[in-house]
Short mmCIF file of C-alpha atoms in Angstrom, two decimals:
data_model
loop_
_atom_site.label_atom_id
_atom_site.label_comp_id
_atom_site.label_asym_id
_atom_site.label_seq_id
_atom_site.Cartn_x
_atom_site.Cartn_y
_atom_site.Cartn_z
CA MET A 1 219.31 -35.91 121.91
CA GLU A 2 220.97 -34.39 118.85
CA LEU A 3 219.49 -33.80 115.42
CA PHE A 4 222.94 -33.13 113.96
CA ARG A 5 226.47 -32.44 115.16
CA ILE A 6 228.81 -29.70 113.97
CA LYS A 7 232.40 -30.91 114.19
CA LYS A 8 234.13 -27.55 113.78
CA ASP A 9 233.30 -24.70 116.14
CA ILE A 10 231.62 -21.66 114.54
CA PRO A 11 233.43 -18.41 115.50
CA PHE A 12 230.36 -16.58 116.81
CA MET A 13 232.31 -14.24 119.08
CA ARG A 14 234.45 -13.03 116.17
CA HIS A 15 231.38 -11.23 114.81
CA ALA A 16 229.86 -10.34 118.19
CA LEU A 17 230.56 -6.61 117.85
CA ILE A 18 228.80 -6.33 114.47
CA PHE A 19 225.71 -8.18 115.67
CA ASN A 20 225.56 -6.20 118.90
CA VAL A 21 225.64 -2.95 116.94
CA ILE A 22 222.66 -4.27 114.97
CA SER A 23 220.98 -5.20 118.26
CA ALA A 24 221.60 -1.73 119.66
CA LEU A 25 220.12 -0.06 116.58
CA THR A 26 217.07 -2.36 116.69
CA PHE A 27 216.65 -1.64 120.39
CA VAL A 28 216.85 2.13 119.86
CA ALA A 29 214.31 1.92 117.02
CA ALA A 30 211.93 -0.08 119.25
CA VAL A 31 212.24 2.50 122.04
CA PHE A 32 211.65 5.30 119.50
CA PHE A 33 208.40 3.75 118.27
CA LEU A 34 207.27 3.10 121.84
CA LEU A 35 207.81 6.75 122.75
CA THR A 36 206.36 8.25 119.57
CA ARG A 37 203.53 5.87 118.70
CA GLY A 38 202.88 4.09 121.99
CA LEU A 39 201.03 0.84 122.48
CA HIS A 40 197.49 0.24 121.26
CA LEU A 41 196.13 -0.92 124.62
CA SER A 42 193.04 -3.11 124.79
CA VAL A 43 189.95 -2.43 126.88
CA GLU A 44 191.45 -4.43 129.77
CA PHE A 45 193.92 -1.58 130.25
CA THR A 46 191.97 1.44 129.01
CA GLY A 47 188.55 0.49 130.37
CA GLY A 48 185.54 -0.78 128.46
CA THR A 49 182.50 -3.02 128.56
CA THR A 50 182.04 -6.76 128.13
CA MET A 51 178.92 -8.57 126.99
CA GLU A 52 178.40 -12.32 127.25
CA VAL A 53 175.96 -13.83 124.75
CA SER A 54 174.86 -17.36 123.89
CA TYR A 55 173.82 -18.87 120.58
CA SER A 56 171.87 -22.01 119.76
CA LYS A 57 174.73 -23.25 117.55
CA PRO A 58 178.52 -22.73 117.45
CA ALA A 59 179.17 -19.01 117.09
CA ASP A 60 181.15 -17.33 114.31
CA THR A 61 183.31 -14.89 116.27
CA ASP A 62 184.60 -13.15 113.13
CA LYS A 63 181.06 -12.43 111.96
CA ILE A 64 180.05 -11.18 115.43
CA ARG A 65 183.07 -8.88 115.54
CA ALA A 66 182.25 -7.48 112.11
CA THR A 67 178.64 -6.86 113.16
CA VAL A 68 179.68 -4.92 116.27
CA SER A 69 182.49 -3.02 114.51
CA ALA A 70 180.00 -1.91 111.84
CA LEU A 71 178.34 0.21 114.55
CA GLY A 72 181.43 2.44 114.65
CA LEU A 73 183.09 0.81 117.65
CA GLU A 74 186.87 0.41 117.49
CA GLY A 75 189.00 -2.22 119.18
CA VAL A 76 186.21 -4.80 119.48
CA THR A 77 187.33 -8.31 120.41
CA THR A 78 185.27 -11.49 120.49
CA GLN A 79 186.16 -14.80 122.10
CA THR A 80 184.38 -18.05 122.87
CA PHE A 81 184.48 -19.32 126.44
CA GLY A 82 183.33 -22.59 127.96
CA ARG A 83 181.29 -23.75 124.95
CA ALA A 84 181.49 -22.90 121.27
CA GLN A 85 178.03 -21.30 121.57
CA ASP A 86 179.08 -18.84 124.30
CA VAL A 87 180.86 -15.63 123.28
CA VAL A 88 182.27 -12.71 125.25
CA ILE A 89 182.41 -9.37 123.41
CA ARG A 90 184.78 -6.64 124.65
CA MET A 91 184.09 -3.07 123.58
CA PRO A 92 185.55 0.35 124.44
CA LEU A 93 183.68 2.76 126.67
CA PRO A 94 181.46 5.29 124.88
CA LYS A 95 183.37 8.37 123.81
CA GLN A 96 182.60 11.65 125.53
CA PRO A 97 181.48 14.38 123.10
CA ALA A 98 184.26 16.85 122.26
CA GLY A 99 184.08 20.03 124.32
CA ALA A 100 181.37 18.66 126.60
CA PRO A 101 181.80 18.83 130.38
CA LYS A 102 183.01 15.70 132.13
CA LEU A 103 180.22 13.14 132.40
CA THR A 104 178.98 12.04 135.79
CA GLU A 105 179.02 8.37 136.73
CA LYS A 106 175.27 8.11 136.11
CA GLN A 107 175.56 9.73 132.69
CA MET A 108 178.39 7.36 131.72
CA ASN A 109 176.36 4.37 132.92
CA ASP A 110 173.43 5.54 130.79
CA LEU A 111 175.70 5.78 127.74
CA VAL A 112 177.11 2.31 128.42
CA THR A 113 173.59 0.88 128.72
CA ALA A 114 172.52 2.55 125.48
CA GLN A 115 175.62 1.21 123.69
CA ASN A 116 175.01 -2.31 124.97
CA ASP A 117 171.38 -2.20 123.87
CA LYS A 118 172.44 -1.00 120.43
CA VAL A 119 174.99 -3.79 120.10
CA PHE A 120 172.58 -6.48 121.23
CA ALA A 121 169.93 -5.22 118.83
CA ALA A 122 172.45 -5.53 115.96
CA LEU A 123 173.27 -9.09 117.04
CA GLN A 124 169.58 -9.98 117.20
CA ALA A 125 169.07 -8.61 113.69
CA VAL A 126 171.60 -11.18 112.44
CA ASP A 127 170.47 -14.07 114.67
CA PRO A 128 167.16 -13.70 116.57
CA ASP A 129 168.04 -16.69 118.79
CA VAL A 130 170.97 -14.93 120.49
CA VAL A 131 170.56 -14.54 124.28
CA LYS A 132 172.25 -11.90 126.41
CA GLN A 133 173.71 -13.52 129.53
CA ARG A 134 175.35 -10.60 131.31
CA THR A 135 177.16 -7.30 130.80
CA ALA A 136 179.93 -5.70 132.84
CA ALA A 137 182.00 -2.53 132.68
CA VAL A 138 185.72 -2.20 133.28
CA GLY A 139 186.45 1.31 134.47
CA ALA A 140 189.58 3.27 133.66
CA GLN A 141 190.76 2.82 137.25
CA VAL A 142 190.61 -0.98 136.91
CA GLY A 143 192.49 -0.69 133.64
CA ASP A 144 195.21 1.37 135.33
CA GLU A 145 195.48 -1.28 138.05
CA LEU A 146 195.90 -4.01 135.44
CA ALA A 147 198.62 -2.00 133.70
CA HIS A 148 200.37 -1.42 137.04
CA ASP A 149 200.12 -5.11 137.94
CA GLY A 150 201.52 -6.06 134.54
CA VAL A 151 204.55 -3.81 134.97
CA MET A 152 205.11 -5.17 138.49
CA ALA A 153 204.94 -8.72 137.14
CA LEU A 154 207.66 -7.90 134.61
CA LEU A 155 209.84 -6.35 137.32
CA PHE A 156 209.42 -9.34 139.65
CA VAL A 157 210.35 -11.72 136.82
CA ILE A 158 213.48 -9.68 136.04
CA VAL A 159 214.58 -9.55 139.69
CA GLY A 160 213.91 -13.28 140.12
CA VAL A 161 215.91 -14.17 137.01
CA MET A 162 218.85 -12.03 138.10
CA ALA A 163 218.87 -13.59 141.56
CA TYR A 164 218.68 -17.12 140.14
CA LEU A 165 221.53 -16.60 137.67
CA ALA A 166 223.70 -14.79 140.19
CA ILE A 167 223.32 -17.72 142.61
CA ARG A 168 223.70 -20.49 140.03
CA PHE A 169 226.50 -18.91 138.01
CA GLU A 170 227.98 -15.47 138.71
CA TRP A 171 226.85 -11.85 138.61
CA LYS A 172 228.37 -11.26 135.16
CA TYR A 173 226.09 -13.92 133.72
CA ALA A 174 223.08 -12.46 135.52
CA VAL A 175 223.71 -8.99 134.09
CA SER A 176 224.28 -10.27 130.55
CA ALA A 177 221.14 -12.46 130.64
CA ILE A 178 218.93 -9.61 131.91
CA ILE A 179 220.22 -7.24 129.23
CA ALA A 180 219.44 -9.90 126.61
CA ASN A 181 215.96 -10.49 128.06
CA LEU A 182 215.13 -6.79 128.19
CA HIS A 183 216.38 -6.58 124.60
CA ASP A 184 213.78 -9.22 123.62
CA VAL A 185 210.93 -7.61 125.56
CA VAL A 186 211.54 -4.09 124.24
CA ILE A 187 211.77 -5.34 120.65
CA ILE A 188 208.45 -7.20 121.02
CA LEU A 189 206.83 -4.03 122.35
CA GLY A 190 208.47 -2.04 119.55
CA PHE A 191 206.90 -4.30 116.92
CA PHE A 192 203.47 -3.83 118.50
CA ALA A 193 203.96 -0.06 118.64
CA PHE A 194 205.18 0.18 115.03
CA PHE A 195 202.40 -1.94 113.49
CA GLY A 196 199.69 -0.72 115.88
CA TRP A 197 198.74 -4.23 116.98
CA GLU A 198 196.47 -4.42 120.00
CA PHE A 199 198.27 -5.07 123.30
CA ASP A 200 196.01 -7.07 125.60
CA LEU A 201 196.40 -9.43 128.56
CA ALA A 202 197.17 -12.36 126.24
CA VAL A 203 200.10 -10.44 124.74
CA LEU A 204 201.31 -9.56 128.24
CA ALA A 205 201.22 -13.27 129.09
CA ALA A 206 203.26 -13.98 125.95
CA VAL A 207 205.86 -11.38 126.95
CA LEU A 208 206.21 -12.99 130.38
CA ALA A 209 206.53 -16.40 128.71
CA VAL A 210 209.25 -15.05 126.41
CA LEU A 211 211.20 -13.84 129.45
CA GLY A 212 211.29 -17.35 130.87
CA TYR A 213 211.87 -18.94 127.48
CA SER A 214 214.77 -16.65 126.61
CA VAL A 215 216.51 -17.04 129.95
CA ASN A 216 216.24 -20.82 129.58
CA GLU A 217 218.26 -20.64 126.37
CA SER A 218 220.84 -18.44 128.07
CA VAL A 219 221.10 -20.86 131.00
CA VAL A 220 221.76 -23.77 128.63
CA ILE A 221 224.62 -21.89 126.97
CA PHE A 222 226.03 -20.67 130.30
CA ASP A 223 225.91 -24.19 131.70
CA ARG A 224 227.82 -25.51 128.69
CA ILE A 225 230.38 -22.70 129.13
CA ARG A 226 230.92 -23.85 132.71
CA GLU A 227 231.41 -27.44 131.53
CA ASN A 228 233.86 -26.31 128.87
CA PHE A 229 235.94 -24.41 131.40
CA LEU A 230 236.45 -27.77 133.09
CA LYS A 231 237.13 -29.78 129.93
CA LEU A 232 238.98 -27.30 127.71
CA ARG A 233 241.72 -26.23 130.08
CA LYS A 234 243.98 -24.72 127.43
CA ALA A 235 241.27 -23.00 125.40
CA SER A 236 240.74 -19.25 125.54
CA VAL A 237 237.50 -17.71 126.80
CA THR A 238 236.42 -16.95 123.22
CA GLU A 239 237.06 -20.52 122.14
CA VAL A 240 235.16 -21.86 125.16
CA ILE A 241 232.11 -19.71 124.35
CA ASP A 242 232.19 -20.57 120.64
CA ASN A 243 232.32 -24.28 121.47
CA ALA A 244 229.48 -23.94 123.97
CA ILE A 245 227.20 -22.23 121.43
CA THR A 246 228.13 -24.59 118.59
CA SER A 247 227.53 -27.70 120.68
CA THR A 248 224.03 -26.53 121.68
CA ILE A 249 222.83 -25.58 118.17
CA SER A 250 221.19 -28.96 117.60
CA ARG A 251 219.30 -28.72 120.88
CA THR A 252 218.27 -25.15 120.03
CA VAL A 253 216.89 -26.17 116.62
CA ILE A 254 214.88 -29.05 118.13
CA THR A 255 213.49 -27.07 121.08
CA HIS A 256 212.66 -23.84 119.31
CA GLY A 257 211.56 -25.58 116.13
CA CYS A 258 208.98 -27.71 117.97
CA THR A 259 207.76 -24.73 119.97
CA GLN A 260 207.48 -22.55 116.88
CA MET A 261 205.41 -25.20 115.09
CA MET A 262 202.84 -25.04 117.89
CA VAL A 263 202.91 -21.24 117.91
CA LEU A 264 202.58 -21.18 114.12
CA SER A 265 199.46 -23.33 114.33
CA MET A 266 197.95 -20.78 116.75
CA LEU A 267 198.96 -17.96 114.45
CA LEU A 268 197.38 -19.56 111.37
CA PHE A 269 194.32 -21.25 112.87
CA GLY A 270 193.75 -19.54 116.22
CA GLY A 271 191.89 -16.59 114.75
CA PRO A 272 192.11 -12.94 115.85
CA THR A 273 191.78 -13.87 119.52
CA LEU A 274 195.15 -15.66 119.58
CA HIS A 275 196.82 -13.57 116.87
CA GLY A 276 198.55 -11.12 119.20
CA PHE A 277 199.61 -13.89 121.57
CA ALA A 278 201.12 -15.96 118.75
CA ILE A 279 202.80 -12.97 117.10
CA ALA A 280 204.45 -11.95 120.39
CA LEU A 281 205.69 -15.51 120.99
CA THR A 282 207.03 -15.78 117.43
CA ILE A 283 208.99 -12.55 117.74
CA GLY A 284 210.18 -13.55 121.20
CA ILE A 285 211.37 -17.00 120.10
CA LEU A 286 213.31 -15.67 117.11
CA PHE A 287 214.94 -12.81 118.99
CA GLY A 288 215.41 -15.02 122.06
CA ILE A 289 217.71 -17.31 120.07
CA TYR A 290 219.55 -14.32 118.64
CA SER A 291 219.99 -12.55 121.98
CA SER A 292 221.16 -15.67 123.83
CA VAL A 293 223.98 -16.15 121.31
CA PHE A 294 225.00 -12.66 120.24
CA VAL A 295 223.89 -10.55 123.21
CA ALA A 296 224.05 -12.59 126.43
CA ALA A 297 227.19 -14.58 125.56
CA ALA A 298 228.97 -11.58 124.05
CA ILE A 299 228.22 -9.30 127.01
CA ALA A 300 229.42 -12.00 129.41
CA MET A 301 232.65 -12.15 127.40
CA TRP A 302 233.07 -8.36 127.47
CA LEU A 303 232.39 -8.25 131.21
CA GLY A 304 235.48 -10.38 131.60
CA VAL A 305 234.07 -13.79 132.49
CA LYS A 306 236.87 -16.24 133.19
CA ARG A 307 237.44 -19.77 134.37
CA GLU A 308 237.99 -18.70 137.98
CA ASP A 309 234.49 -17.16 138.12
CA LEU A 310 232.87 -20.59 137.93
CA ILE A 311 235.55 -23.01 139.05
CA LYS A 312 237.31 -22.60 142.35
CA PRO A 313 241.07 -22.99 141.95
CA VAL A 314 242.56 -26.08 143.58
CA LYS A 315 244.51 -25.13 146.67
CA GLU A 316 248.04 -26.45 146.54
CA LYS A 317 248.88 -28.76 149.38
CA ASP A 318 251.42 -27.41 151.81
CA GLU A 319 254.58 -29.55 151.80
CA THR A 320 254.80 -29.23 155.56
CA ASP A 321 251.34 -30.81 155.96
CA GLY A 322 251.62 -34.17 157.53
CA ALA A 323 255.33 -33.77 158.30
CA VAL A 324 256.53 -35.36 161.53
CA VAL A 325 258.11 -32.94 163.93
#
């Protein structure tokens, strides 16, 4: 299916060096902000408490969040689950007084209980019909385990993608695709570090989704490059790549445009709960298109990809074969 067709190939690779310099500068800036500012991790990673409450009518999560945040708690998130009347509230652990000795487990539990009681009292002051269902605490150790598991998930995805591309195409394509994917991931994290947006499990899920989404775009272009090596026998490598990218632009616009419309609806109407998830996907989709064209394809070209990498040369038939002695 094509929305439009471009008859003349666009010389993308002619400007590959300029765009890759821009990519390198953006990448370095993202790394700089990650190292200097760091990520604003949510309570899933840093540890915190959760409280599940029920209302007699559909709950207003924004109002609940404002009520809890007014108590001086930072990083509060609210989300409905199951029914519109059921809400889970995530809060940070109580802060230890400055200069005080390290609290024992019992002392910390007492502080958590006092904080939960204070929060529930504030909710009851707004709506006396609210019912507390359960409370739970996520310790710092559990948060560290979640962070470790998240990093391991990213590493497994990267290794799996490299293995898949190396088997389906050739190692040069695998290396170029992974560099492009890491480029996308680091830039997403750089945006979150620069603006101080909260990084939670939903954002981590979005980053993993972007990895798969970005590599899919690269695979489409690589597959078209392989087809062009068969069809365009007299074309140079640069011309083959330019034709491959140009011929897939229509498909890229349709695929990414439809996806972005869904993500945009989450960004505009999903509320604060889905804001980080939608922002990460939006950044990933935009930079995923960019990296597939100007990073992955360009690096594959600079690594010296050639027709023989994908197409086995035809062995010339020996003239003596079949001769009668």
